[in-house]
mmCIF file of C-alpha atoms in Angstrom:
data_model
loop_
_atom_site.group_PDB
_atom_site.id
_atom_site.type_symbol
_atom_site.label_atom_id
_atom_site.label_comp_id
_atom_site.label_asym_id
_atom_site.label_seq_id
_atom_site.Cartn_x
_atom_site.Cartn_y
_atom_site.Cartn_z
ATOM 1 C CA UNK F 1 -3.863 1.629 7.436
ATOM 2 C CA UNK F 2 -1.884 0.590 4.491
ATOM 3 C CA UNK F 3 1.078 2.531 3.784
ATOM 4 C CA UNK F 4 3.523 2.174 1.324
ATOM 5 C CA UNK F 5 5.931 4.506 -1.388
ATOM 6 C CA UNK F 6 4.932 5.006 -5.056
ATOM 7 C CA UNK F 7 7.799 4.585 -7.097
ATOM 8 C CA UNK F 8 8.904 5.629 -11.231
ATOM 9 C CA UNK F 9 7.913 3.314 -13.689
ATOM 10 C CA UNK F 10 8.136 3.125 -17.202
ATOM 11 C CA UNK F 11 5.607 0.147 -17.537
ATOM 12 C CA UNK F 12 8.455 -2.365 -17.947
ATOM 13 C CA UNK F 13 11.393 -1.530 -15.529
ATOM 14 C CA UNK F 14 10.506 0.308 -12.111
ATOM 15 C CA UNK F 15 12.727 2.253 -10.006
ATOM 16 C CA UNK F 16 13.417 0.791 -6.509
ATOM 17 C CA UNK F 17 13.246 3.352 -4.152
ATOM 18 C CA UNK F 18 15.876 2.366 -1.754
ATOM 19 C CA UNK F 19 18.590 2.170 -4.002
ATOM 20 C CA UNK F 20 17.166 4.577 -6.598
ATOM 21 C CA UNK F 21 18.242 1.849 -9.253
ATOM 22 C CA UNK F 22 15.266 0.808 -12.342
ATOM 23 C CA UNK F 23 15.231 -2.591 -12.943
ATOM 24 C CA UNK F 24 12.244 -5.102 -14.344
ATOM 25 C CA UNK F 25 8.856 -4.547 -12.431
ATOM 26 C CA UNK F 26 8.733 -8.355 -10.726
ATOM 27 C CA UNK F 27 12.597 -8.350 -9.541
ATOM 28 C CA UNK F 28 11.897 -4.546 -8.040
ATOM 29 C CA UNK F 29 8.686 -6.112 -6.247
ATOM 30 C CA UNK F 30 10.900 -9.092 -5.225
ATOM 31 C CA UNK F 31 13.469 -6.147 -3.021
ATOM 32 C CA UNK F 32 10.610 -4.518 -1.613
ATOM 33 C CA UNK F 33 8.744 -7.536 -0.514
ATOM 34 C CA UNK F 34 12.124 -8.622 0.841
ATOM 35 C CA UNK F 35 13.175 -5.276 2.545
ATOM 36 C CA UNK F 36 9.571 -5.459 3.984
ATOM 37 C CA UNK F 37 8.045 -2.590 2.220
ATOM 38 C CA UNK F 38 4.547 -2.880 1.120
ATOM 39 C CA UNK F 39 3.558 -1.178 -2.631
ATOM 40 C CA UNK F 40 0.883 -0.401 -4.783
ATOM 41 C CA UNK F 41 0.066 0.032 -8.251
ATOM 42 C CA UNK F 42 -1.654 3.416 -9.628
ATOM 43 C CA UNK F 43 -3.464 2.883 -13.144
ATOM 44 C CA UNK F 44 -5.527 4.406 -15.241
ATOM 45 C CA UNK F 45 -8.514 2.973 -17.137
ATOM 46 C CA UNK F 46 -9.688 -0.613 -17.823
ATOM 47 C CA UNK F 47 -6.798 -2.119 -15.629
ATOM 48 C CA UNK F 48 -6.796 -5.656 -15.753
ATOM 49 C CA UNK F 49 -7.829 -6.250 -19.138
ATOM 50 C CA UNK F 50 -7.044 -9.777 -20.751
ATOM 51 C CA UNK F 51 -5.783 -10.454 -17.282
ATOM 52 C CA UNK F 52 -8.763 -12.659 -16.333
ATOM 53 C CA UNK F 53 -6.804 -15.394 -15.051
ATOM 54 C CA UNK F 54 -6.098 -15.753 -11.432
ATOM 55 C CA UNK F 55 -3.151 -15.903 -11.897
ATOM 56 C CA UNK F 56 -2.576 -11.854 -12.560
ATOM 57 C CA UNK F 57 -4.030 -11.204 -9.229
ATOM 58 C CA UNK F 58 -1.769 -13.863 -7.215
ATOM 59 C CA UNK F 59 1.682 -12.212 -8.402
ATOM 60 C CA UNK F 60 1.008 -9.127 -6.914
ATOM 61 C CA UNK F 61 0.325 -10.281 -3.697
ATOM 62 C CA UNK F 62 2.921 -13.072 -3.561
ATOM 63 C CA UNK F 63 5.379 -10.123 -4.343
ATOM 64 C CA UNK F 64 3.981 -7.969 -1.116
ATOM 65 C CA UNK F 65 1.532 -5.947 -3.103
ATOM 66 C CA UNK F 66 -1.206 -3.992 -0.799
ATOM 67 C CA UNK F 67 -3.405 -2.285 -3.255
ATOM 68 C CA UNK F 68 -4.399 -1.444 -6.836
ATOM 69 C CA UNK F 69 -5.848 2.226 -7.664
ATOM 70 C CA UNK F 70 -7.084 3.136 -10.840
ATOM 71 C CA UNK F 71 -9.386 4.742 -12.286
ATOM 72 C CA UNK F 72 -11.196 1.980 -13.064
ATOM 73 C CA UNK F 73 -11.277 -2.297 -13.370
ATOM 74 C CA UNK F 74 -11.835 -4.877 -16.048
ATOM 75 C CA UNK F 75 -14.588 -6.921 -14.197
ATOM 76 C CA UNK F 76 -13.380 -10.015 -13.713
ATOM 77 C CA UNK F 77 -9.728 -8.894 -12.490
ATOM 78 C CA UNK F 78 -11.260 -6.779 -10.021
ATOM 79 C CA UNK F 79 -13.052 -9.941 -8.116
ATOM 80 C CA UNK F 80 -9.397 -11.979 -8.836
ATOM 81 C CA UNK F 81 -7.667 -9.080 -7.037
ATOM 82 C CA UNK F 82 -10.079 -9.550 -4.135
ATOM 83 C CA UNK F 83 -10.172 -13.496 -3.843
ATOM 84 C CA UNK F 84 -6.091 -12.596 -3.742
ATOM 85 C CA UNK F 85 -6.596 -9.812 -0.393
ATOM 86 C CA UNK F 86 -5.835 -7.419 -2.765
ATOM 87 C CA UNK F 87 -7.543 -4.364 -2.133
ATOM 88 C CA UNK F 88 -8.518 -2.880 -5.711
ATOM 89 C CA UNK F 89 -9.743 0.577 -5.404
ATOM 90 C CA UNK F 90 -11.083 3.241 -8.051
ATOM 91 C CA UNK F 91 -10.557 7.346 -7.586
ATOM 92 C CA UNK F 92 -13.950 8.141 -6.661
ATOM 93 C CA UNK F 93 -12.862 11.379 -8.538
ATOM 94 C CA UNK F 94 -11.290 10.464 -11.478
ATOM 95 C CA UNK F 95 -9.382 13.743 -11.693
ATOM 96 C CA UNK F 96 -7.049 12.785 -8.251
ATOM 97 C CA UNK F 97 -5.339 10.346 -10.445
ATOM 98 C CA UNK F 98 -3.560 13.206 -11.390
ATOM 99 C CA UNK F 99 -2.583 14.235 -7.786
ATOM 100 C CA UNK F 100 -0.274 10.707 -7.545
ATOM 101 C CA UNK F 101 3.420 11.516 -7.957
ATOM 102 C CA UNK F 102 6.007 9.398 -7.647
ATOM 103 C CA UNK F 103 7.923 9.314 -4.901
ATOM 104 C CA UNK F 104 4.540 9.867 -2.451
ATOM 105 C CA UNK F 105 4.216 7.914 0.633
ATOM 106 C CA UNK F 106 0.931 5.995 0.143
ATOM 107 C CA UNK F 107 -1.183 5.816 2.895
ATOM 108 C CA UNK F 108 -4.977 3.939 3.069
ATOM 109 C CA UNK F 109 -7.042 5.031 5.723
ATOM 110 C CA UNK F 110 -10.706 3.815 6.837
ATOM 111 C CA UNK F 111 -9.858 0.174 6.853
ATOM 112 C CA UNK F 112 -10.464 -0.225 10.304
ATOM 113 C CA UNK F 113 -14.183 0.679 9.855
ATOM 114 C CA UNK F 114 -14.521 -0.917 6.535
ATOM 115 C CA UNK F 115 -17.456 -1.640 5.230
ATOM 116 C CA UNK F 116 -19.646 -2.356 2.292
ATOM 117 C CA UNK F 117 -20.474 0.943 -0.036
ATOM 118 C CA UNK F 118 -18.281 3.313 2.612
ATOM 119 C CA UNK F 119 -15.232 4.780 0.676
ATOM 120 C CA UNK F 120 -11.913 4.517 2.038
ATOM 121 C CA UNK F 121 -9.638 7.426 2.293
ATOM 122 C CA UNK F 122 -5.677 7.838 0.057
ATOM 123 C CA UNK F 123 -3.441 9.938 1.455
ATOM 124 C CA UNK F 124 -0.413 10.987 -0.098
ATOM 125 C CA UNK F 125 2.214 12.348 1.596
ATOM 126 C CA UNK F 126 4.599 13.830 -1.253
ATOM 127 C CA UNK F 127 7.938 14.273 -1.431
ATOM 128 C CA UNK F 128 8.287 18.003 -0.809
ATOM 129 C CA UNK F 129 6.187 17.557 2.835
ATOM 130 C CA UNK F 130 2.526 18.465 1.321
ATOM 131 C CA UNK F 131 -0.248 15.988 1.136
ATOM 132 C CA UNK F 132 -3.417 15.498 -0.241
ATOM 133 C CA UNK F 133 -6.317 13.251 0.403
ATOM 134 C CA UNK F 134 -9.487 12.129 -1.328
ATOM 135 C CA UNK F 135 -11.942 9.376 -1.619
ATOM 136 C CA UNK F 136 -11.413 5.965 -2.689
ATOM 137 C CA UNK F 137 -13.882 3.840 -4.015
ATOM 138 C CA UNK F 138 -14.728 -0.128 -3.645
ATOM 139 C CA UNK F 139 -17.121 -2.713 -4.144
ATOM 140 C CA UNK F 140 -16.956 -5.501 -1.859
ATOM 141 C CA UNK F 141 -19.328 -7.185 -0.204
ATOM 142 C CA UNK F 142 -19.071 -8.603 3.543
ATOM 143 C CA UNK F 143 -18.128 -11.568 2.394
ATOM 144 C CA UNK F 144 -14.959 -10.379 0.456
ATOM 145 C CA UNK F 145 -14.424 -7.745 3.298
ATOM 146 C CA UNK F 146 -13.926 -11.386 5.005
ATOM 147 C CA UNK F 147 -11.073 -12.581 2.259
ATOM 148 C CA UNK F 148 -9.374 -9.516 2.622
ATOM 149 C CA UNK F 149 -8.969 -9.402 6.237
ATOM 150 C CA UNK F 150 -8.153 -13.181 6.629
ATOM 151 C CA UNK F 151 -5.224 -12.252 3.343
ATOM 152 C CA UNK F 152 -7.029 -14.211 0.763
ATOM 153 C CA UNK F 153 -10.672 -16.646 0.377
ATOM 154 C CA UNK F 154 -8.718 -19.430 0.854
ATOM 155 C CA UNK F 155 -7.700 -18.407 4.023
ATOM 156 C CA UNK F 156 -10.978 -17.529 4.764
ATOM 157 C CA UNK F 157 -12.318 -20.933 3.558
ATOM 158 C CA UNK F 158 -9.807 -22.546 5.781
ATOM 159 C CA UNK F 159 -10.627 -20.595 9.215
ATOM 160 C CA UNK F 160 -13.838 -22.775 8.685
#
């Protein structure tokens, strides 16, 4: 299970949730990582684009990052995100996007069992008490259900 608190963001400041303070998106990653609270990034269409280099996908998990859910990837950052031990994920129903708030407790269930083509489950806990749940997407193979669980491929590569 992966859980974790989605926060307000205006695509170039975030708010961090313990303090309730908005500062730049990396520096707010940088508190949670160091308060020890995972996050997650909820996006809409073609995320990833022009962000083909590795080096997209490493930030987010050097700054504690768990997941990435959107409604769907640019190719080649999607298999980044995984050689990272990112989990990237798409709404299997594009319409539960809109279910996200911020301020919801994030939680990713199903990881135990997972396995290629079986969805994974979100559920959000909001604010107010109520949740929701629904499907979650992926595309990984056994082999890159291997990087994630080991936190990267090259930790993979080097339990060899």
């Amino acid at each position: 299970v992966v859980e974790t608190k989605l926060v307000k963001s205006s695509g170039i400041n975030a708010e961090y949730g313990v303090s309730g303070e908005f500062g730049p998106v990396p520096g707010t990653a940088r508190d949670y990582k160091a308060a020890g609270i995972g996050w997650v990034v909820v996006g809409d269409e073609n995320y990833g684009e022009g962000s083909s280099r590795e080096h997209a996908a490493l930030e987010p998990r050097h700054l504690g990052g768990k997941a990435i859910i959107v409604r769907s990837f640019a190719r080649i950052h999607e298999t980044n995100l995984k050689k990272q031990g990112m989990l990237p994920l798409t709404f299997a129903d594009p319409a539960d996007y809109e279910k996200v708030q911020p301020g919801d407790k994030v939680s990713i269930l199903g990881l135990k069992e997972f396995a290629p083509g079986v969805p994974l489950t979100c559920k959000l806990t909001h604010p107010d008490g109520s949740s929701d749940e629904f499907s979650l997407n992926h595309s990984f193979n056994e082999n890159q259900i291997g990087w994630f669980k080991a936190g990267s491929a090259l930790n993979k590569m080097a339990e060899k």
